[in-house]
Structures are given as C-alpha cells and as structure tokens.
mmCIF file of C-alpha atoms in Angstrom:
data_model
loop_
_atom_site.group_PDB
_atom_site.id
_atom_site.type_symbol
_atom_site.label_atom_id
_atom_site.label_comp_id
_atom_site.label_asym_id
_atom_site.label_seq_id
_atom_site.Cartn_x
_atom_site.Cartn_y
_atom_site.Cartn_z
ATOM 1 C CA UNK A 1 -29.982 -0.760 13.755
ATOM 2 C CA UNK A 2 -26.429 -0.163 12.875
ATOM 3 C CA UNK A 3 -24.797 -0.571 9.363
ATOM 4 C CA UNK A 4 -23.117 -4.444 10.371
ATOM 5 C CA UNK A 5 -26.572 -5.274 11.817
ATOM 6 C CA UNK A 6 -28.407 -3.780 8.702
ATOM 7 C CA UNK A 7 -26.161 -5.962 6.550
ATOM 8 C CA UNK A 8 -26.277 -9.410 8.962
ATOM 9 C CA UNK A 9 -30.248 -8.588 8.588
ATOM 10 C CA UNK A 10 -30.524 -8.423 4.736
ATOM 11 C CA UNK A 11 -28.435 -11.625 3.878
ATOM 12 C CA UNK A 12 -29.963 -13.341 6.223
ATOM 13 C CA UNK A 13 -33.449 -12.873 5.250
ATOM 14 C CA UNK A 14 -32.233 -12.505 1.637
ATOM 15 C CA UNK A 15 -30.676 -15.805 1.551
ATOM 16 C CA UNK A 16 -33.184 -17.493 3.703
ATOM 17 C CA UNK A 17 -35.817 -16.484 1.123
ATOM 18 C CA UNK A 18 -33.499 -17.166 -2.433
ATOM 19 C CA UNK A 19 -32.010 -20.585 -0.780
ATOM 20 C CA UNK A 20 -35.457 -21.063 0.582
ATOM 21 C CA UNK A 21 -37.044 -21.059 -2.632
ATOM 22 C CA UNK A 22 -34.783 -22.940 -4.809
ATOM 23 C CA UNK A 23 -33.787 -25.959 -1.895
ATOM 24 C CA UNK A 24 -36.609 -25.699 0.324
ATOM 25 C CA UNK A 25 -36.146 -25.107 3.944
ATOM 26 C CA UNK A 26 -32.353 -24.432 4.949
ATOM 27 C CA UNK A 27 -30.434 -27.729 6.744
ATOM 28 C CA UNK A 28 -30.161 -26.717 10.868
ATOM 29 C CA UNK A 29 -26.024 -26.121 9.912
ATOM 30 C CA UNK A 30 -26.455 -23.022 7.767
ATOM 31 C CA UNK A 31 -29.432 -21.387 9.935
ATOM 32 C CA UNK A 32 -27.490 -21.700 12.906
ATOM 33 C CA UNK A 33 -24.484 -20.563 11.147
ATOM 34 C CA UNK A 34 -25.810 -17.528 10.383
ATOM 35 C CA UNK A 35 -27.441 -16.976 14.014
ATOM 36 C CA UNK A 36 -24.038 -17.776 15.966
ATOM 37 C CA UNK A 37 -21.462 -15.832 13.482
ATOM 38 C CA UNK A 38 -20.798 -12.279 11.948
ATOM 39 C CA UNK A 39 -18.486 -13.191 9.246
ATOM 40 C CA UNK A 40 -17.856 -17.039 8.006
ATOM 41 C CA UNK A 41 -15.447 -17.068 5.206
ATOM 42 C CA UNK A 42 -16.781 -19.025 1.602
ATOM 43 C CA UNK A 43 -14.069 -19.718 -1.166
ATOM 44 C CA UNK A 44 -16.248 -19.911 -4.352
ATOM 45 C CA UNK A 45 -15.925 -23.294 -6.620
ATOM 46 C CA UNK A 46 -16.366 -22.880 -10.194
ATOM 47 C CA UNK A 47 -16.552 -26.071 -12.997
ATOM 48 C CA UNK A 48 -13.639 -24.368 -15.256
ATOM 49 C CA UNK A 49 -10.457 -23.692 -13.978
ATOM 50 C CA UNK A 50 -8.334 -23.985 -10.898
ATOM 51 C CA UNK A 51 -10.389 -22.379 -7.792
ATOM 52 C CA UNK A 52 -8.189 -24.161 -5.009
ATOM 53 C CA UNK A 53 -5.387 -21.688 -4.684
ATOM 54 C CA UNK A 54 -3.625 -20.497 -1.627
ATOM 55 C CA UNK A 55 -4.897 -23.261 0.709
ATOM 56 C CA UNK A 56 -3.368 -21.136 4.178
ATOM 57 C CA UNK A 57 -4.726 -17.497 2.812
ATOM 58 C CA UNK A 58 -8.296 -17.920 4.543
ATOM 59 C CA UNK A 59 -6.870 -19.536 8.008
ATOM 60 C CA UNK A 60 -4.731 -16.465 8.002
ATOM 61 C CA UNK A 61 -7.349 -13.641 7.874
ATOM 62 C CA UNK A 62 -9.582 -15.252 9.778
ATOM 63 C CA UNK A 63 -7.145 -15.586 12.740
ATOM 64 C CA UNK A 64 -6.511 -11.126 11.921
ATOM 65 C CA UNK A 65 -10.153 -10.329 12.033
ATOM 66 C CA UNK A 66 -10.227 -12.600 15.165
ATOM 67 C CA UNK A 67 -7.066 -10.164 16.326
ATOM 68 C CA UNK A 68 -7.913 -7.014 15.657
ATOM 69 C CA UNK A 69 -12.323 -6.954 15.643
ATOM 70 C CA UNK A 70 -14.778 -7.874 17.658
ATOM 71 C CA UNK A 71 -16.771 -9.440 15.149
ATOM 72 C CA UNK A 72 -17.777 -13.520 16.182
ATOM 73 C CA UNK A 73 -15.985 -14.981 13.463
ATOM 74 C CA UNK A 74 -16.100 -18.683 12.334
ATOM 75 C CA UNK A 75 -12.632 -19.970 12.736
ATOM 76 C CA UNK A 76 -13.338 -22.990 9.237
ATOM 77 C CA UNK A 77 -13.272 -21.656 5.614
ATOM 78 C CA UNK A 78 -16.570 -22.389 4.053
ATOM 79 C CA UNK A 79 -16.267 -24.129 0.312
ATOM 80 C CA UNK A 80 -18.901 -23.639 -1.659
ATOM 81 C CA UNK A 81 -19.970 -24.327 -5.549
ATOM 82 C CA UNK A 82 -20.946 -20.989 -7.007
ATOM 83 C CA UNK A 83 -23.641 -22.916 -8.545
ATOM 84 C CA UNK A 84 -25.445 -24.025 -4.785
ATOM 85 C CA UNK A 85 -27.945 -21.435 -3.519
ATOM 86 C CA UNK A 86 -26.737 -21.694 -0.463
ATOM 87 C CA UNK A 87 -23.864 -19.232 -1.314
ATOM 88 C CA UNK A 88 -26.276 -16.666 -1.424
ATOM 89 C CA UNK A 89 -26.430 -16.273 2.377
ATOM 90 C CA UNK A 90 -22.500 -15.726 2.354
ATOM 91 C CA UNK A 91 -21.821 -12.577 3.939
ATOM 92 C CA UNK A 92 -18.526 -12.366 1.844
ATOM 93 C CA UNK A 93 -17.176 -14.503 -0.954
ATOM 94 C CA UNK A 94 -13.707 -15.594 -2.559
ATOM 95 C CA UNK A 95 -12.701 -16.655 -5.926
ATOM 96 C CA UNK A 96 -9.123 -17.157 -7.317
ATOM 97 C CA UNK A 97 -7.456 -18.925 -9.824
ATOM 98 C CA UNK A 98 -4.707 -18.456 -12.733
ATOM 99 C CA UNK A 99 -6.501 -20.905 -15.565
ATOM 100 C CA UNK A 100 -9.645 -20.176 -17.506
ATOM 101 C CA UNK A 101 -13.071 -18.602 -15.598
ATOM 102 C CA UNK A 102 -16.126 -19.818 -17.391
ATOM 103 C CA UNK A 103 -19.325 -19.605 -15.559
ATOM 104 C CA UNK A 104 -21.738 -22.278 -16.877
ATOM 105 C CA UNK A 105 -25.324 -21.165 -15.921
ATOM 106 C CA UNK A 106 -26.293 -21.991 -12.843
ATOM 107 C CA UNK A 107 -22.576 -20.175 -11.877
ATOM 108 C CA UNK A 108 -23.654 -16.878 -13.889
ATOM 109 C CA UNK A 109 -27.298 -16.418 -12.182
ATOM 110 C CA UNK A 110 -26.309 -16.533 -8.644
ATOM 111 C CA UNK A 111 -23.469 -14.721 -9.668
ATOM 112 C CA UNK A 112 -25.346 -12.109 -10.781
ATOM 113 C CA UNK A 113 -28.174 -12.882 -7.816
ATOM 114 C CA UNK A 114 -25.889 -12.369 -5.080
ATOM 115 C CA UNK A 115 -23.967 -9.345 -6.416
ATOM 116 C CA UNK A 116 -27.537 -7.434 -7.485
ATOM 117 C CA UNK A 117 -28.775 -8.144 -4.232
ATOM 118 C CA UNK A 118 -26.217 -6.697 -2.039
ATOM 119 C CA UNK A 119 -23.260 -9.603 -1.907
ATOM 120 C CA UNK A 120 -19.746 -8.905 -1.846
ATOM 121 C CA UNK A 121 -17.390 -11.405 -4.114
ATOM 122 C CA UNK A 122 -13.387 -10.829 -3.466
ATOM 123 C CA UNK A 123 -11.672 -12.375 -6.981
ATOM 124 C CA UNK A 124 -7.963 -12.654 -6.520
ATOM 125 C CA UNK A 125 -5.859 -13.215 -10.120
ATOM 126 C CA UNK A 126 -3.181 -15.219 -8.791
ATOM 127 C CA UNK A 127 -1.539 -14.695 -11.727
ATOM 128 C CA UNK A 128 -1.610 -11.000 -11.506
ATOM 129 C CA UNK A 129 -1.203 -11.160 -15.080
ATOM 130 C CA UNK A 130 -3.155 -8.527 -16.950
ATOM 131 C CA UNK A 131 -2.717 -10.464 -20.328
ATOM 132 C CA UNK A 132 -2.891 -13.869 -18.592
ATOM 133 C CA UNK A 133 -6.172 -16.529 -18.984
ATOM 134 C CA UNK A 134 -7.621 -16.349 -15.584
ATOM 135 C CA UNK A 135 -7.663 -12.128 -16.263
ATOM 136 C CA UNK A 136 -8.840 -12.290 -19.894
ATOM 137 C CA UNK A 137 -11.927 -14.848 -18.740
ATOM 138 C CA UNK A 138 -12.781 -13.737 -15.881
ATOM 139 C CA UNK A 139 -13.155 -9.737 -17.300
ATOM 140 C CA UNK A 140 -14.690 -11.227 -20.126
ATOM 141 C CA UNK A 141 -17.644 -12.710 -17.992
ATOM 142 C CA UNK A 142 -17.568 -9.392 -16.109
ATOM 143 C CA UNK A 143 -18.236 -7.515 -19.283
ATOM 144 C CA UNK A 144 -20.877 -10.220 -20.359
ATOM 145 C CA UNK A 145 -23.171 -10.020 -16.882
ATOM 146 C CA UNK A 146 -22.786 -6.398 -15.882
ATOM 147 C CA UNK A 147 -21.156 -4.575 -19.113
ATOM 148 C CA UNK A 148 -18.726 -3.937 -20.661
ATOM 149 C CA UNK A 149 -18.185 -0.343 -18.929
ATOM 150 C CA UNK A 150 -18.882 -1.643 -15.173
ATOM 151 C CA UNK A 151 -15.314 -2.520 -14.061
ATOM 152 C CA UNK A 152 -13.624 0.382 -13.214
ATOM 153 C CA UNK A 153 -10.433 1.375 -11.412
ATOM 154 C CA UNK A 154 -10.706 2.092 -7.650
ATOM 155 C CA UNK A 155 -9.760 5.894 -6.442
ATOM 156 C CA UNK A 156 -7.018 5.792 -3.730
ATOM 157 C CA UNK A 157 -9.521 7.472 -1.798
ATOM 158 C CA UNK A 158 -12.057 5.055 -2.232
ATOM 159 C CA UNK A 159 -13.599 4.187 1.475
ATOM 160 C CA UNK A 160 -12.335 0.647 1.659
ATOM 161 C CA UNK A 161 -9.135 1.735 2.270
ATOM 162 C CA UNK A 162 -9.833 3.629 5.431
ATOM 163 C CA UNK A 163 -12.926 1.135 6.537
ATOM 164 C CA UNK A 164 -10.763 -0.233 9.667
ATOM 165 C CA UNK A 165 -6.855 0.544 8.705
ATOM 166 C CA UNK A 166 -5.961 3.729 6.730
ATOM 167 C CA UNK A 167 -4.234 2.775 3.842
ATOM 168 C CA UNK A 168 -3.344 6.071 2.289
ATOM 169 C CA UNK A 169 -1.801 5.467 -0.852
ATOM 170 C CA UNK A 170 -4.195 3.261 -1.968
ATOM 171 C CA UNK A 171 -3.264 -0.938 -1.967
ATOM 172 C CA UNK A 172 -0.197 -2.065 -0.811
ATOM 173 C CA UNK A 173 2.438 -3.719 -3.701
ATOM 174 C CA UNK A 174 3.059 -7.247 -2.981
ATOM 175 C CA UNK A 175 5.904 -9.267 -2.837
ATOM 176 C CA UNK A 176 4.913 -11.439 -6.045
ATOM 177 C CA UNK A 177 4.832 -7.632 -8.180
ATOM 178 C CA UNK A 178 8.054 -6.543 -6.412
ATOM 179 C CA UNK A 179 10.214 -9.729 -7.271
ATOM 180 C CA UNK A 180 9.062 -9.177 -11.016
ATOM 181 C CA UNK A 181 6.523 -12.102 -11.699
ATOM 182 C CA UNK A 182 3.345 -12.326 -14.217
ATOM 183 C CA UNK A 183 3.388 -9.343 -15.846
ATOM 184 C CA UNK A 184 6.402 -7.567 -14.168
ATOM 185 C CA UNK A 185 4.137 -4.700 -13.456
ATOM 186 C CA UNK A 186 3.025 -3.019 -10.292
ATOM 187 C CA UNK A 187 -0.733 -2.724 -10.433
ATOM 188 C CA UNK A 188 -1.186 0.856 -8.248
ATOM 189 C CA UNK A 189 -5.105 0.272 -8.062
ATOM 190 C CA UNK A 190 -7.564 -2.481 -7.630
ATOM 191 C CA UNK A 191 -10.575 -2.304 -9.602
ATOM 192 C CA UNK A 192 -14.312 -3.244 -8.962
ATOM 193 C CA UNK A 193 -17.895 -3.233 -9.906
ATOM 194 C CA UNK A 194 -20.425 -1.145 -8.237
ATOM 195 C CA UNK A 195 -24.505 -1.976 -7.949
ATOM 196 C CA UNK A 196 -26.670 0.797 -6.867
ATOM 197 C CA UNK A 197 -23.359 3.192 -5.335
ATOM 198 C CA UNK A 198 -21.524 -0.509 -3.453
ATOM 199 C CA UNK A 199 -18.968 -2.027 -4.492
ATOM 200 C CA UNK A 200 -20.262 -5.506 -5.100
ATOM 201 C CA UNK A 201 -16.454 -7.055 -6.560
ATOM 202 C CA UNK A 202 -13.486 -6.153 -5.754
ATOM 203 C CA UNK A 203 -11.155 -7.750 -8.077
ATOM 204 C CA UNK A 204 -7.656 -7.769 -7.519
ATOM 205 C CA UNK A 205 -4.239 -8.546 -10.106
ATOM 206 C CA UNK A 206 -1.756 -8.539 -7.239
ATOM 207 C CA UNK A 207 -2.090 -11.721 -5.913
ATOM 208 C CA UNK A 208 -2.760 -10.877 -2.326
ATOM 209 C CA UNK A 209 -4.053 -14.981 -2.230
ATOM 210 C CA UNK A 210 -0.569 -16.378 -2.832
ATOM 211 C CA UNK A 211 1.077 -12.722 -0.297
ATOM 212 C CA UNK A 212 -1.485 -13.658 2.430
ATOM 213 C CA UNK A 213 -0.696 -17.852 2.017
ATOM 214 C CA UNK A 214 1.983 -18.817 4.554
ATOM 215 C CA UNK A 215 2.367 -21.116 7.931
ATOM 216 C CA UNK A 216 0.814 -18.417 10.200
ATOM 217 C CA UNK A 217 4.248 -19.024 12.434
ATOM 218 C CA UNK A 218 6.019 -17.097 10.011
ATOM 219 C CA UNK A 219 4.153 -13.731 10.668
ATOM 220 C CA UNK A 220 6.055 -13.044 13.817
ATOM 221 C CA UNK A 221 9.007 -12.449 10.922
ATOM 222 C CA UNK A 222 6.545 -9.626 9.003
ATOM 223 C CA UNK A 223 7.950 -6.032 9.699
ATOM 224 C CA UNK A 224 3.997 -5.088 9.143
ATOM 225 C CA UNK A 225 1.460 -7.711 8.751
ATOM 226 C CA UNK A 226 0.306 -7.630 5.567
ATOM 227 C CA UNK A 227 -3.215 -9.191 5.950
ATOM 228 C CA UNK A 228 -4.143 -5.837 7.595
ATOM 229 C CA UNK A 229 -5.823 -5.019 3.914
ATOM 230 C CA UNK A 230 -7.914 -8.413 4.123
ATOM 231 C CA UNK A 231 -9.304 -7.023 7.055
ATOM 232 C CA UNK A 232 -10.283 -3.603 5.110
ATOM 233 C CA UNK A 233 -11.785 -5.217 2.547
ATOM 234 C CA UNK A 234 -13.936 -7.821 5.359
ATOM 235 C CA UNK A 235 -15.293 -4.884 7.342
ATOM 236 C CA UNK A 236 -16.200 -3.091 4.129
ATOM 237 C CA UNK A 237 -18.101 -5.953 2.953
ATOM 238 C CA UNK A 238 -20.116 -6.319 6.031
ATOM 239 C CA UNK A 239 -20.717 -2.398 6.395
ATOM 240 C CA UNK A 240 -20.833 -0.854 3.252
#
C-alpha cells in the first residue's frame, strides 16, 4: 500500500471507530465522503474568537490541487466545530483567526485526539503578529496540551518544502509582511509540533489565509502563483 493509501486507510478507520463511538454509526454523507474523495478541505470552528477568516482562501487551493495533482478532490470547503467528532475523520484541518483562541473542552480533547492519532491541523495567524492575541492564545493552548517545549521552528530543509514543489529557501514572504503590517517583521520560518517524528501542526504568522484570499480571476495577474505552498503543505499532510 503506498504512503497516500496508508494515510486514506488510517483516518478512515480511525475516524470511523472515534466518531463511531462517541455519535454512533456515521450519517451516509461522511462515509461516502470519505469513499469518493482523497482530500476534502475542513475549516475548524472554535467558541472564542473569530474562525471565519479569508472566506475565498479554501476555493482557491482546492481549485490548485485540482490543477496540479491527481488526487479526487472535493471541490466544497467542509466547516466543522472542533468540538464534533466528526472532524476526526478530516484528512487535513484549518484554523485561523486574529482574536482570542480558547479551547473549551470538548475543543481541547479532539484537539489533542486528532493530532495524537495522526491528524494534520494548518493554523494560520492572520494577524501575523507575534505579540498579537490570536498568537499569544493560541501558543498558550499549544504549551498547555503538548508542552511548553513542543513548538519548534521548522528547518528550511524540513521535507514539506520539497513534498510536491521545491521551495528552497524555506516559506515564501508574503505580501501582508512585505507591505509592513502586524508586526512589521518577516517571519523566515514556520513553526510546528511533531507527534511520534510528524508534524501534526503547522502553524503559520504570515498570513498565507488573507495572501491566498482573492477572486480566483485575479491569479492570471500572479507572476508565480502563490498557493503553490498550500499545495506542499496538502500533499505532506496526506503522505507524511
């Protein structure tokens, strides 16, 4: 069986068997879903702050991993609360904001759940504010449910960016960094948290949400289409 197949396999049976338990058996929707679709994106709803940012973003990777992979990909973004089982069959997750991230408990455990067991949850500051709220919080819950030593900077090197593109010098600025917003900084690295050798979040303070969230007319304008990274960090998800 091949890496994507070895990771279709495990969230399916994994999420059949968590969702399974907690909401009995699965409505016809999700099971055929996950039978008819490699990759279906899910945008992550929390309680506390403001997780419906950068309504276009997911309509525009979803039409590059239709462009540029083979994968069968479910044209509709997928909103789910972070506190429904069912996001624990999600073969890749998003969560973005710039207010406050508090996970209330049902949030935290399938956090937690689907990151221990092999999940893959892509937060996007859209402040990219290192000092801002949304930052502060959502480290601070980091810290809280994996340690305080588990975020680390991502290597240039590291293999997500050379899992479909090669991005050699690590991820790209974006336009929201280079026009002097947030912080006025330009964050060189992304950083994550790994469970058993994967990286099971990626968590981002450029703001690739708000780069990536645009009428998809006005990519013919792009000198190099700059959802090409989206697509590194999709195939990663589903291989790694």
């Amino acid at each position: 069986m091949s890496s994507v197949a070895d990771r279709r396999h495990f969230l399916r049976v994994f999420g059949a068997a968590a969702a399974g338990a907690l909401l009995g058996p699965l409505p016809f929707a999700t099971r055929a879903q996950a039978t008819n679709y490699d990759f279906w994106f899910t945008r992550l709803r929390y309680e506390s702050g403001d997780w419906d940012v950068d309504e276009r973003m997911p309509a525009n990777v979803l039409t590059s991993l239709i462009d540029y992979t083979s994968l069968r990909i479910d044209p509709k973004e997928h909103v789910l609360d972070l506190a429904d089982p069912k996001m624990l069959i999600a073969p890749f997750c998003y969560l973005a904001g710039h207010k406050l991230v508090e996970f209330n408990p049902a949030e935290r455990r399938n956090f937690e759940q689907y990151v221990r067991n092999g999940g893959f949850v892509f937060v996007d500051d859209c402040n990219h504010d290192i000092d801002g709220l949304f930052a502060r919080s959502f480290e601070a819950q980091m810290a809280s449910i994996f340690g305080k030593t588990a975020m680390k900077k991502l290597p240039n090197n590291h293999a997500l960016y050379r899992s479909f593109f090669m991005f050699k010098d690590g991820p790209p600025a974006t336009t929201f960094e280079l026009n002097g917003w947030g912080d006025d900084l330009v964050h060189d690295y992304l950083k994550g948290i790994e469970v058993n050798g994967r990286l099971g979040v990626l968590y981002s303070n450029k703001d690739y949400g708000c780069e990536w969230d645009y009428d998809w007319r006005n990519r013919r304008f792009l000198a190099e289409d700059n959802t090409k990274l989206a697509v590194n960090i999709v195939i990663y998800a589903l291989t790694a």
